[in-house]
PDB file of C-alpha atoms and ligand atoms in Angstrom:
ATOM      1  CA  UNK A   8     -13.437 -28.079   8.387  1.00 84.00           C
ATOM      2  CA  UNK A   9     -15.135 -28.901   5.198  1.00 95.00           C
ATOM      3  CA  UNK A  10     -13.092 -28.399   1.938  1.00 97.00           C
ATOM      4  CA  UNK A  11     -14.465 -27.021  -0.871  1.00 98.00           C
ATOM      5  CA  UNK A  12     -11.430 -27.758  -3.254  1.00 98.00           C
ATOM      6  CA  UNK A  13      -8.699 -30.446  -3.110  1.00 98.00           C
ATOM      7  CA  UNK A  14      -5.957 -30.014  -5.659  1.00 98.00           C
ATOM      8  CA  UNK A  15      -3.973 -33.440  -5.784  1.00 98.00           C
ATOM      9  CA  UNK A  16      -0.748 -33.695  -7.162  1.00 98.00           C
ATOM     10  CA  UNK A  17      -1.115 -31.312  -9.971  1.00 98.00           C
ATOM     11  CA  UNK A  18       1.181 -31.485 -12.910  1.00 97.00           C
ATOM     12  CA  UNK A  19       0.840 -29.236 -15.517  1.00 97.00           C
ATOM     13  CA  UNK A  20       3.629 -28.917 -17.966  1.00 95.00           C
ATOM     14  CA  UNK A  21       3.876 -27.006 -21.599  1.00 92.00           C
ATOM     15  CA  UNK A  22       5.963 -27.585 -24.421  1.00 85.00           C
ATOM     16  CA  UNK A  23       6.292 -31.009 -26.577  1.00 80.00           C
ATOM     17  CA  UNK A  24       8.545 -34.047 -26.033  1.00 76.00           C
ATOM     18  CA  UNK A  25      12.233 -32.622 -25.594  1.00 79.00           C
ATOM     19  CA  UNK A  26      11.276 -28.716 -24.495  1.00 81.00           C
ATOM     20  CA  UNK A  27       8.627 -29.913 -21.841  1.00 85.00           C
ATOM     21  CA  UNK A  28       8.465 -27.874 -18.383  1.00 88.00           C
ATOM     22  CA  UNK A  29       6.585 -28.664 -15.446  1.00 93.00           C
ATOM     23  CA  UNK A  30       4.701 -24.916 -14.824  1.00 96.00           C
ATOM     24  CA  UNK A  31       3.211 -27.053 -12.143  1.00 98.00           C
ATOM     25  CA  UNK A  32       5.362 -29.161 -10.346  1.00 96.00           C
ATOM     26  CA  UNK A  33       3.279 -31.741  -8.019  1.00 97.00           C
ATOM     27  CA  UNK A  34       1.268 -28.943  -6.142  1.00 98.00           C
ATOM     28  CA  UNK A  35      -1.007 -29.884  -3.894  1.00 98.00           C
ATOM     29  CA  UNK A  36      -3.633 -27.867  -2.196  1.00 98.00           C
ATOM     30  CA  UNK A  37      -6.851 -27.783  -0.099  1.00 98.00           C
ATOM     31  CA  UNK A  38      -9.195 -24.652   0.886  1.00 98.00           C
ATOM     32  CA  UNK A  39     -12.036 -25.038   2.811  1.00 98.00           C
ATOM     33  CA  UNK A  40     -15.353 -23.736   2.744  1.00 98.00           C
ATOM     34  CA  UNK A  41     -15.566 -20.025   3.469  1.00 97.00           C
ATOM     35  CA  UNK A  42     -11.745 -19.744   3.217  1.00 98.00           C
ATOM     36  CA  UNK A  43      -9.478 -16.604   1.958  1.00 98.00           C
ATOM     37  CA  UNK A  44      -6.352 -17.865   0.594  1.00 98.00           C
ATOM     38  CA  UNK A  45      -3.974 -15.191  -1.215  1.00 98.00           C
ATOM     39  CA  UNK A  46      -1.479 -16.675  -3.884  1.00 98.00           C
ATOM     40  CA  UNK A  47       2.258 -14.695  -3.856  1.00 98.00           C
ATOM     41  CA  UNK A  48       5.206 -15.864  -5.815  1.00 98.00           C
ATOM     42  CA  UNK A  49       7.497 -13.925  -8.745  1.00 97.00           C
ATOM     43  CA  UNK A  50       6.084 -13.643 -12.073  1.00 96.00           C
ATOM     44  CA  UNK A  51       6.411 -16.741 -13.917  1.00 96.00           C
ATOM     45  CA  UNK A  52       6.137 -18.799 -10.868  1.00 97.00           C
ATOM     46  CA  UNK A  53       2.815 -20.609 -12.222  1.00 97.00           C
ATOM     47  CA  UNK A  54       0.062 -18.863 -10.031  1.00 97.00           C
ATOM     48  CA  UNK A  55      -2.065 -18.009 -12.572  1.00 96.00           C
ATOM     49  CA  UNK A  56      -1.759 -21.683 -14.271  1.00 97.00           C
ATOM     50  CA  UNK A  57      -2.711 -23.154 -10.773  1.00 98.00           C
ATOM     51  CA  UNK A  58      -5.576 -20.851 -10.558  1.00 97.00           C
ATOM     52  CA  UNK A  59      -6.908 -22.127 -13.777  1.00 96.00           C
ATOM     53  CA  UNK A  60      -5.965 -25.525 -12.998  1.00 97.00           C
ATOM     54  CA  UNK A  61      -7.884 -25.499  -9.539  1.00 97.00           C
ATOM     55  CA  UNK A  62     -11.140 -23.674 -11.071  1.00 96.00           C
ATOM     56  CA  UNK A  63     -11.244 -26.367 -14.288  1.00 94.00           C
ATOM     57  CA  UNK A  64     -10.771 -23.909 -16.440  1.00 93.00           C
ATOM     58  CA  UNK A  65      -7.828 -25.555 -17.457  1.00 93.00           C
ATOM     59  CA  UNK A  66      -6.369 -29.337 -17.796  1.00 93.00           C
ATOM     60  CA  UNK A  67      -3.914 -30.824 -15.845  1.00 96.00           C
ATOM     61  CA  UNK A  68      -1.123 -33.543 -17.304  1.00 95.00           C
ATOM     62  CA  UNK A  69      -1.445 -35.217 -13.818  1.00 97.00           C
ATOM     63  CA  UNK A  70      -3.104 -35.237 -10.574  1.00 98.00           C
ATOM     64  CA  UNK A  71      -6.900 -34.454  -9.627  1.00 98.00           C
ATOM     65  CA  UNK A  72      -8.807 -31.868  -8.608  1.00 98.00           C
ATOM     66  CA  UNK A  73     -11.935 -32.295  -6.477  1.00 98.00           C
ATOM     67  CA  UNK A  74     -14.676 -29.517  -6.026  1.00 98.00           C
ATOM     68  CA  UNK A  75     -16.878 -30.322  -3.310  1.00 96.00           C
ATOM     69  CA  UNK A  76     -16.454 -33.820  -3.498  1.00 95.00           C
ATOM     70  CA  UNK A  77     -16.464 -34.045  -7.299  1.00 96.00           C
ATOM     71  CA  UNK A  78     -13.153 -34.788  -9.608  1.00 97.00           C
ATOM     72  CA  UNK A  79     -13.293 -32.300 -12.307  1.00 97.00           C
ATOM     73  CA  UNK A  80     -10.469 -34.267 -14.365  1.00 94.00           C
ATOM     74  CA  UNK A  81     -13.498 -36.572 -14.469  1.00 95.00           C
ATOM     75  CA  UNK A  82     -16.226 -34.636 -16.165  1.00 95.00           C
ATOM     76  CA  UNK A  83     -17.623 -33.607 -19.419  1.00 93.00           C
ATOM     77  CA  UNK A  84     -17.135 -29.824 -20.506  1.00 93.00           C
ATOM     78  CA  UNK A  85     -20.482 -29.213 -20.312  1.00 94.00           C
ATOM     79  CA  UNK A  86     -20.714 -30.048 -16.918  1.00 95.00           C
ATOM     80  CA  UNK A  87     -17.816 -28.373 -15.741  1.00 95.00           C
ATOM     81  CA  UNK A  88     -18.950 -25.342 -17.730  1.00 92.00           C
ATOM     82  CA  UNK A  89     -22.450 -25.620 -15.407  1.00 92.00           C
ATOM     83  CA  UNK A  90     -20.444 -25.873 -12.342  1.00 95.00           C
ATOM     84  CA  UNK A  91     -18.050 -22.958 -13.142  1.00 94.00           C
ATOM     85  CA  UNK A  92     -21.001 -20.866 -14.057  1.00 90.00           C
ATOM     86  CA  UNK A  93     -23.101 -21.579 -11.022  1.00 91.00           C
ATOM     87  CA  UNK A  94     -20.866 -21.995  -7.949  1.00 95.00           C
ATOM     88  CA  UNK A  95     -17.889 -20.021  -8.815  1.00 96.00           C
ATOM     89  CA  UNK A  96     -16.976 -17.045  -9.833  1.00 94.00           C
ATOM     90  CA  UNK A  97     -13.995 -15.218 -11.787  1.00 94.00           C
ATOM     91  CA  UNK A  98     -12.474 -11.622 -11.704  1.00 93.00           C
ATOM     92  CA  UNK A  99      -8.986 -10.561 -14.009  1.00 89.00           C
ATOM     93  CA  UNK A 100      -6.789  -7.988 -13.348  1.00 84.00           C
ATOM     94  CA  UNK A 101      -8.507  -5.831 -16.345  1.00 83.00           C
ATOM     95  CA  UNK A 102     -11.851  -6.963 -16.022  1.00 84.00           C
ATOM     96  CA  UNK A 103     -13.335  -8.511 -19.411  1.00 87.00           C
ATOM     97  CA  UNK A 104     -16.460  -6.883 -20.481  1.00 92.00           C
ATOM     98  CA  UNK A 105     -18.295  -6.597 -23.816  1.00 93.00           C
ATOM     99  CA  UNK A 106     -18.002  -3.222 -25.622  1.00 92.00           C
ATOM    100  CA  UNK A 107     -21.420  -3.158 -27.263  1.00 94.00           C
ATOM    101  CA  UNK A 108     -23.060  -3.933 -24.181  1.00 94.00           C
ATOM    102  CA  UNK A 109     -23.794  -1.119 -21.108  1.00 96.00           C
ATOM    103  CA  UNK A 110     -22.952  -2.016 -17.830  1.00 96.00           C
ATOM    104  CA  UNK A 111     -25.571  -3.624 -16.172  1.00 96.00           C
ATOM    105  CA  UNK A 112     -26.096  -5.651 -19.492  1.00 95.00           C
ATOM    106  CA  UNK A 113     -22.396  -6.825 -18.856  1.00 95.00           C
ATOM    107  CA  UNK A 114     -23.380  -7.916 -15.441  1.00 95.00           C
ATOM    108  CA  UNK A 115     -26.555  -9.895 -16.170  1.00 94.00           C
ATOM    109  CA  UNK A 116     -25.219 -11.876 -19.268  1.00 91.00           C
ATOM    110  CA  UNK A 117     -24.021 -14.533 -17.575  1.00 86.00           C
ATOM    111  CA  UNK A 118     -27.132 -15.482 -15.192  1.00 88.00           C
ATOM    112  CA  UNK A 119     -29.440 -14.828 -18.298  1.00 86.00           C
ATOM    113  CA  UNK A 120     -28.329 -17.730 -20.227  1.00 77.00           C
ATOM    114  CA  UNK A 121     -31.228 -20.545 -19.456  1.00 67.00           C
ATOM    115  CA  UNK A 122     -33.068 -18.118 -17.726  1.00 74.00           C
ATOM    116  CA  UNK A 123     -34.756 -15.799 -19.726  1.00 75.00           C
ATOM    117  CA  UNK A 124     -37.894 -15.569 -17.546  1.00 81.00           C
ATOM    118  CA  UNK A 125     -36.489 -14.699 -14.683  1.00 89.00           C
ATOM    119  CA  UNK A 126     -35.064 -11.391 -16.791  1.00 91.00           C
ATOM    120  CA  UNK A 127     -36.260  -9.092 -13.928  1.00 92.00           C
ATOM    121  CA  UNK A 128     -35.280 -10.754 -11.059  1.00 93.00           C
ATOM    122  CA  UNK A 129     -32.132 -10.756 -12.468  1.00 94.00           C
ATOM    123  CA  UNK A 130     -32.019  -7.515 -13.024  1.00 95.00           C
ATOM    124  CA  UNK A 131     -33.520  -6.605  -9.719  1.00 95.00           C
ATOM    125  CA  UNK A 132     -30.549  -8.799  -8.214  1.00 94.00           C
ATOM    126  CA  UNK A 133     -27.732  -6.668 -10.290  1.00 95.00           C
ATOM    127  CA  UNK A 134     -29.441  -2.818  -9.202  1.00 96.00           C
ATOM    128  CA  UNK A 135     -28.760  -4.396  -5.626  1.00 93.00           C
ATOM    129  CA  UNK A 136     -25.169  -5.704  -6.010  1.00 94.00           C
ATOM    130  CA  UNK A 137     -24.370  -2.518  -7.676  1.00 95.00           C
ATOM    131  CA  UNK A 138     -25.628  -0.505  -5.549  1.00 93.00           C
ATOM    132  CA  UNK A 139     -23.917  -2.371  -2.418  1.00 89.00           C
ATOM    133  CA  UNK A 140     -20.710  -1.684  -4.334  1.00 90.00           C
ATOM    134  CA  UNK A 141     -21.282   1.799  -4.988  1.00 91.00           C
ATOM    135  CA  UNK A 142     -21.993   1.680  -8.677  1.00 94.00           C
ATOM    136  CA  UNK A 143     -25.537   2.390  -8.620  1.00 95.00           C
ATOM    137  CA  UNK A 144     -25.939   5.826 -11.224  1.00 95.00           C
ATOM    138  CA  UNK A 145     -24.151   4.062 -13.640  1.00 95.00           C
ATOM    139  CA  UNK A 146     -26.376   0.980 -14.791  1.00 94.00           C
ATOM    140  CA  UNK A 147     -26.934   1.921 -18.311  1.00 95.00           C
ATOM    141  CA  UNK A 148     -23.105   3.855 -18.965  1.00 96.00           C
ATOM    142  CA  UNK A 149     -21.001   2.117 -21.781  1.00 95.00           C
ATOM    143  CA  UNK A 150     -18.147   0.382 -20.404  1.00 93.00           C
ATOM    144  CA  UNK A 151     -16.014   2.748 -22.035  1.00 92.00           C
ATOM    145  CA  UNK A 152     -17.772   5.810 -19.400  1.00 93.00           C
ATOM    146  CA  UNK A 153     -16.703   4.323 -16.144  1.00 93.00           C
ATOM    147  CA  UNK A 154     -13.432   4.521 -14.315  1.00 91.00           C
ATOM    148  CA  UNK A 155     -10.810   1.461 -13.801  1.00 89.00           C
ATOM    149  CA  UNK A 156     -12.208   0.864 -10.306  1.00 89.00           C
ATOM    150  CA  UNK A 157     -15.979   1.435 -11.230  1.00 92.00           C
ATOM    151  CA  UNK A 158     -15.482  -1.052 -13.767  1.00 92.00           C
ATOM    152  CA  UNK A 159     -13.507  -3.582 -11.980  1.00 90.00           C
ATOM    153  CA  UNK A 160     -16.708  -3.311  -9.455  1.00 92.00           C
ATOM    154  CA  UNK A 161     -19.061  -4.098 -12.006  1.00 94.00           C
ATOM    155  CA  UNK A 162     -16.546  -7.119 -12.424  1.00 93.00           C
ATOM    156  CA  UNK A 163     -17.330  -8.116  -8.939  1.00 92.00           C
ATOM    157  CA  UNK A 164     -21.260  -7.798  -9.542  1.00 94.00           C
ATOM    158  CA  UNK A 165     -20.904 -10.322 -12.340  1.00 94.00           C
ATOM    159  CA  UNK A 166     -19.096 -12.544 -10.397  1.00 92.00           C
ATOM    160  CA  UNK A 167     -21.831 -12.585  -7.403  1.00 91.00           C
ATOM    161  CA  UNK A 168     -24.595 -12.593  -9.635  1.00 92.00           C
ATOM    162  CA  UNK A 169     -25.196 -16.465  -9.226  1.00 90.00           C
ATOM    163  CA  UNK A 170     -23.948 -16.823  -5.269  1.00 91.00           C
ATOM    164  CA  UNK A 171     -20.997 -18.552  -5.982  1.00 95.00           C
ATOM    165  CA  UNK A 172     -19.062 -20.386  -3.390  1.00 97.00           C
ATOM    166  CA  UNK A 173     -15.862 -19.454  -3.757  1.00 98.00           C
ATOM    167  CA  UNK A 174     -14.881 -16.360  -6.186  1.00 97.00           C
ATOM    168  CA  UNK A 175     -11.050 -16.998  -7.868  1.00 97.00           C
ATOM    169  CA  UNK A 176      -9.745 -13.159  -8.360  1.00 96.00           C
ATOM    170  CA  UNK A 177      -6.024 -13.044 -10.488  1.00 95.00           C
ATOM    171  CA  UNK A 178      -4.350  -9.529  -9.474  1.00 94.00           C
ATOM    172  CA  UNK A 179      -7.996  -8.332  -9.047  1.00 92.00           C
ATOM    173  CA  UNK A 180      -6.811  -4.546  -7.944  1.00 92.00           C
ATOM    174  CA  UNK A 181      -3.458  -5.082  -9.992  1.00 90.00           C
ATOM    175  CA  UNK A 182      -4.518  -2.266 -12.549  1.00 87.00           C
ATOM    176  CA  UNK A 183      -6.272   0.097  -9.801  1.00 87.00           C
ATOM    177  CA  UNK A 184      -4.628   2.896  -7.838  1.00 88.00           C
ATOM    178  CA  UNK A 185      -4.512   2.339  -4.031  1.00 88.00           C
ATOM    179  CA  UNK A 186      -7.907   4.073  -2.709  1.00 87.00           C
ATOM    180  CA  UNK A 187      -9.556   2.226  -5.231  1.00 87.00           C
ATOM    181  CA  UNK A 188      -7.779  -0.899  -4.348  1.00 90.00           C
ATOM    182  CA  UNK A 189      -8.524  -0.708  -0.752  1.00 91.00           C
ATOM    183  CA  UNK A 190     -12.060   0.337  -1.467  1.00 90.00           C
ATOM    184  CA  UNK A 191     -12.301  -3.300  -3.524  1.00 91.00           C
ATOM    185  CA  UNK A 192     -10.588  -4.731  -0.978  1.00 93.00           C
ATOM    186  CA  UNK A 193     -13.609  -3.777   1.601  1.00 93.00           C
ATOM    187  CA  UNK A 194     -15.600  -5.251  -0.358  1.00 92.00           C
ATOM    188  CA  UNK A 195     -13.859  -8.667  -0.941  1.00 94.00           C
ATOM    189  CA  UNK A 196     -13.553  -8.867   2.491  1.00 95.00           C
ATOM    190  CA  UNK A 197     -16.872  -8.391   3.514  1.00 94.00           C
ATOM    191  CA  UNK A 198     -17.829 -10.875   0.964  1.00 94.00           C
ATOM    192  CA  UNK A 199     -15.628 -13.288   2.609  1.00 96.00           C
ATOM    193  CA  UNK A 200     -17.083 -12.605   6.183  1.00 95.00           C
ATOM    194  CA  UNK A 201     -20.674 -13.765   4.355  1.00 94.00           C
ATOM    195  CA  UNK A 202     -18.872 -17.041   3.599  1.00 96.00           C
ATOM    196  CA  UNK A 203     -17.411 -16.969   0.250  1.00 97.00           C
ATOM    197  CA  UNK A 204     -14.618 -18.390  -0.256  1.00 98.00           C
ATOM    198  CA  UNK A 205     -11.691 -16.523  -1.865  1.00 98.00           C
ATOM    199  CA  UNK A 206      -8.414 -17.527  -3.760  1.00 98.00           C
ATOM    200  CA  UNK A 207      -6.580 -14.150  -5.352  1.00 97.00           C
ATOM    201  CA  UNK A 208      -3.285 -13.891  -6.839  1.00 97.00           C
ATOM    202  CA  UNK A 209      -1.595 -10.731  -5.576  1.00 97.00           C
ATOM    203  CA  UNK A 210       1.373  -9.474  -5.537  1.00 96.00           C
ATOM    204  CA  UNK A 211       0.125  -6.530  -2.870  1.00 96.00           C
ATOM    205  CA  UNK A 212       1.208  -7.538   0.836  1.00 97.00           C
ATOM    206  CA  UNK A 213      -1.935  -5.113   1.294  1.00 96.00           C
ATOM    207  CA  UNK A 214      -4.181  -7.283  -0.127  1.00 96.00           C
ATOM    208  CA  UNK A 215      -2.740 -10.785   0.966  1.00 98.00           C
ATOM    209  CA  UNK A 216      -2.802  -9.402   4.942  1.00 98.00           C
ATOM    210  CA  UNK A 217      -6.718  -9.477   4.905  1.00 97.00           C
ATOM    211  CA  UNK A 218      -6.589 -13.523   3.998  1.00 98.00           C
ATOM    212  CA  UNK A 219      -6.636 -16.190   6.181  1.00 98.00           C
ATOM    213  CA  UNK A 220      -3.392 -17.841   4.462  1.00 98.00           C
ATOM    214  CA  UNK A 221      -0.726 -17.237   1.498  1.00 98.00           C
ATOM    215  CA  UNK A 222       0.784 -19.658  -0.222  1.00 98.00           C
ATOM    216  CA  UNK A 223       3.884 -18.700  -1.931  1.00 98.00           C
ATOM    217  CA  UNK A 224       5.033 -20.309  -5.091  1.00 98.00           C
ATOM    218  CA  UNK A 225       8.197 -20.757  -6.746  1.00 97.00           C
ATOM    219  CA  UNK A 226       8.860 -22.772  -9.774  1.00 96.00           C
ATOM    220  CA  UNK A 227       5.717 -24.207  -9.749  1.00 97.00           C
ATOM    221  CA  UNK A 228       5.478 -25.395  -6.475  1.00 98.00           C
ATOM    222  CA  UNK A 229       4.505 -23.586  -2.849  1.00 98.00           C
ATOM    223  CA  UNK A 230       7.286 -23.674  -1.530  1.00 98.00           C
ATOM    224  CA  UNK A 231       5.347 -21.807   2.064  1.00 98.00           C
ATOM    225  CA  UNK A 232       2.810 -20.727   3.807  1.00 98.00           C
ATOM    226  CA  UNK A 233       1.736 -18.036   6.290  1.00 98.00           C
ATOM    227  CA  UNK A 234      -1.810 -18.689   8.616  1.00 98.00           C
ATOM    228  CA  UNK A 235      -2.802 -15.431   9.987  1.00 98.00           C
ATOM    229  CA  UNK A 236      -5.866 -14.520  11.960  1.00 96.00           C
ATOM    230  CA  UNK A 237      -9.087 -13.954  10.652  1.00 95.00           C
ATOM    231  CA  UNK A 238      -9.517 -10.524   9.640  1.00 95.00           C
ATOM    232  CA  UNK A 239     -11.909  -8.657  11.459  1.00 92.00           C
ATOM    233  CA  UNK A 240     -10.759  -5.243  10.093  1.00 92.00           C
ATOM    234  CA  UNK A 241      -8.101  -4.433  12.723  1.00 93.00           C
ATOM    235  CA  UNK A 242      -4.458  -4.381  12.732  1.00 95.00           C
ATOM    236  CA  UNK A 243      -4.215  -4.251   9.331  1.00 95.00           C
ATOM    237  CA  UNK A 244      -0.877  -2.201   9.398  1.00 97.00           C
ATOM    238  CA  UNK A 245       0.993  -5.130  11.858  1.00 97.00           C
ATOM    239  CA  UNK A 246      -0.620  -7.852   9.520  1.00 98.00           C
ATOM    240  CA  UNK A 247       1.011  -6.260   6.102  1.00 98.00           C
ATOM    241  CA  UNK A 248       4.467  -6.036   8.511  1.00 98.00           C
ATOM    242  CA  UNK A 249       4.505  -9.930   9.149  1.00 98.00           C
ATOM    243  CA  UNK A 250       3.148 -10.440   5.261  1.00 98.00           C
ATOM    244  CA  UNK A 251       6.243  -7.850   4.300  1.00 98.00           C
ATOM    245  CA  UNK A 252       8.965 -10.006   6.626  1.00 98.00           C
ATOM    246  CA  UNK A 253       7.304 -13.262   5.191  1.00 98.00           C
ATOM    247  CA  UNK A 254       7.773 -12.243   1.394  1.00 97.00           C
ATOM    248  CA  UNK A 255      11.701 -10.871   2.260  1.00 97.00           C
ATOM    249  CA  UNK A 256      12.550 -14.653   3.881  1.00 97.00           C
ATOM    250  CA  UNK A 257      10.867 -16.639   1.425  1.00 96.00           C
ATOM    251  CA  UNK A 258      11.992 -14.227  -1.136  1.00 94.00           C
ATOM    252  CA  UNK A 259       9.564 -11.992  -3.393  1.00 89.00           C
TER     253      UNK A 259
HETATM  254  N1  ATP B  20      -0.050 -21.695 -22.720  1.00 67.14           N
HETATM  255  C1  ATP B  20       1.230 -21.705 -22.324  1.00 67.14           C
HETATM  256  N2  ATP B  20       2.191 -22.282 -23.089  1.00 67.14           N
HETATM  257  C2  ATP B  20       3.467 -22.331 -22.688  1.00 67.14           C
HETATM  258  N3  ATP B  20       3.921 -21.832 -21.522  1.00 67.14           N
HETATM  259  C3  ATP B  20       3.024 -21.233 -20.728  1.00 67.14           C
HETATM  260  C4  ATP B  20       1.630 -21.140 -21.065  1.00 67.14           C
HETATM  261  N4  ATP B  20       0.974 -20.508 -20.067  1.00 67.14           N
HETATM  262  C5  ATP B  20       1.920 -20.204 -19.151  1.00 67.14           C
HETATM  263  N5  ATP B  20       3.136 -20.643 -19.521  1.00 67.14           N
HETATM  264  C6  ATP B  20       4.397 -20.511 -18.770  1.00 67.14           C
HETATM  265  O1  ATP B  20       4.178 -21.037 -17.485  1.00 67.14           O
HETATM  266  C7  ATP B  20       4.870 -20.289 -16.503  1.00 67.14           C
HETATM  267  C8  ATP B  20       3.916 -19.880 -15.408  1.00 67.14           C
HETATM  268  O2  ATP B  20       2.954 -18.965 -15.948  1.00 67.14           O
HETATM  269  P1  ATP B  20       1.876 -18.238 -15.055  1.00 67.14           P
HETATM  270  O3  ATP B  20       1.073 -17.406 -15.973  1.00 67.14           O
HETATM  271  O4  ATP B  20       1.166 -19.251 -14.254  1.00 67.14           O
HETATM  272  O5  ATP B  20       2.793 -17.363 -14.114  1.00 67.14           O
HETATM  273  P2  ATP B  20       2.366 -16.324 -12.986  1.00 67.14           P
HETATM  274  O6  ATP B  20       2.978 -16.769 -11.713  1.00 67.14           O
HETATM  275  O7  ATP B  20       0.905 -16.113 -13.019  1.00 67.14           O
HETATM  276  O8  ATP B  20       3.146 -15.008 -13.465  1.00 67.14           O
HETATM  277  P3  ATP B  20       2.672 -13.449 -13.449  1.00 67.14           P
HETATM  278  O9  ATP B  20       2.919 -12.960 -12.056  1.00 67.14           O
HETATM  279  O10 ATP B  20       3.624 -12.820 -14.426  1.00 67.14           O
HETATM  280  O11 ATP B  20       1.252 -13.370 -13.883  1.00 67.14           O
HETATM  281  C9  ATP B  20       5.521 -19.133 -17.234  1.00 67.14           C
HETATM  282  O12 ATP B  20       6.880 -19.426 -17.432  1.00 67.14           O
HETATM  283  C10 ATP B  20       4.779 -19.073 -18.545  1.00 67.14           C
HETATM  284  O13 ATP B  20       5.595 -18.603 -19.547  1.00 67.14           O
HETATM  285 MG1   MG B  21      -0.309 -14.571 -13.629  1.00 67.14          MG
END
């Protein structure tokens, strides 16, 4: 199976010369193409610091990461920036969206930079996304007109806008109430069955049973792992059970 990131021995610690902590603790990882991992652990545990750490958006005191075959501990900003921009993409817990701009502006701003004259394919590309995610009246609402879940879905468009190859979601239904989080979970999923590859932080044992692993963490290191199945949409009720019995042994 090819692997689309390799984190190496990642140390990444806080604090200056006496008061230093290791948030990450030697953690090494690997996902493969196509994969849906699902990061558990208690708060404070350093998922969200590996999460930046494996997307470069963030640098490491020690160890490597390598994104499809390149070390991003070995690049220049601006590249990493590029690569970030084009193959991956990002959705928060409360998604991040400019207040002056409407909706659909929100979602095109990324893939406009350089690209000016493709300004209605762009645009052509978002109407479709949003549509596909059920969004499609509310193109030209302010940000501030849409619900919680309508917005994080526009959060989603954004983040497909370019293809990327693997999407990196931190508590990305955290702030939504359960029909909305199980509608955005549909829709991860079925993004993941077109091959993207998926790493969200979750504390949900809903969300982590439609992955094809979880990694638990505990003072900054994974301290286990469950493989399930892939997810074809069934059994989704005996998959949150063996998630459930998992997070009780390892403790979460
Ligand atoms: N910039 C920083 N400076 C100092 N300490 C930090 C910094 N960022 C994170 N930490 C510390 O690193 C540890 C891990 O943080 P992280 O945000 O990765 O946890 P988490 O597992 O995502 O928790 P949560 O579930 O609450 O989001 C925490 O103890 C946090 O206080
Ligand atoms: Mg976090």
């Amino acid at each position: 199976m090819k692997k689309i990131i390799i984190g190496d021995h990642i140390v990444k610690s806080f604090g200056v010369k006496d008061d230093q902590r290791n948030v990450l603790d030697g953690v090494s990882v690997e996902i493969n193409e196509g994969e849906f991992v699902a990061i558990m652990g208690p708060s404070g545990s350093g998922k969200s610091t590996l999460m930046f750490a494996l997307s470069g958006m963030d640098s490491l005191t020690n160890g490597r990461v390598i994104f499809e075959g390149m070390d991003l501990t070995e690049i220049g900003e601006k590249e990493l920036s590029e690569i970030r921009r084009i193959k991956m993409g990002f959705i928060f817990q409360q998604p991040t969206m400019l207040k002056y701009l409407n909706i659909i502006d929100n979602i095109v701003l990324p893939s406009m930079r350089n690209n000016r004259k493709n300004a209605p394919k762009i645009a052509e590309k978002a109407r479709k996304l949003m549509r596909r995610v059920g969004i499609g009246d509310f193109e030209k609402r302010d940000i501030t007109q849409v619900s919680g879940g309508q917005l994080q879905r526009a959060g989603i468009c954004r983040a497909l806008m370019n293809n990327p190859k693997i999407i990196f979601g931190d508590e990305p239904t955290g702030a939504l109430n359960s029909k909305s989080s199980e509608d955005i979970m549909d829709i991860f999923s079925e993004i993941n069955m077109e091959g993207t590859a998926l790493m969200l932080v979750t504390h949900d044992a809903k969300v982590a049973a439609r992955s094809d692993r979880i990694m638990f963490m505990h003072d900054g290191k994974i301290v286990s792992e469950l493989k399930l199945e892939k997810f074809n949409g069934k059994d989704i009720e005996d998959r949150i059970n063996e998630v459930t019995v998992k997070m009780r042994e390892v403790g979460i």
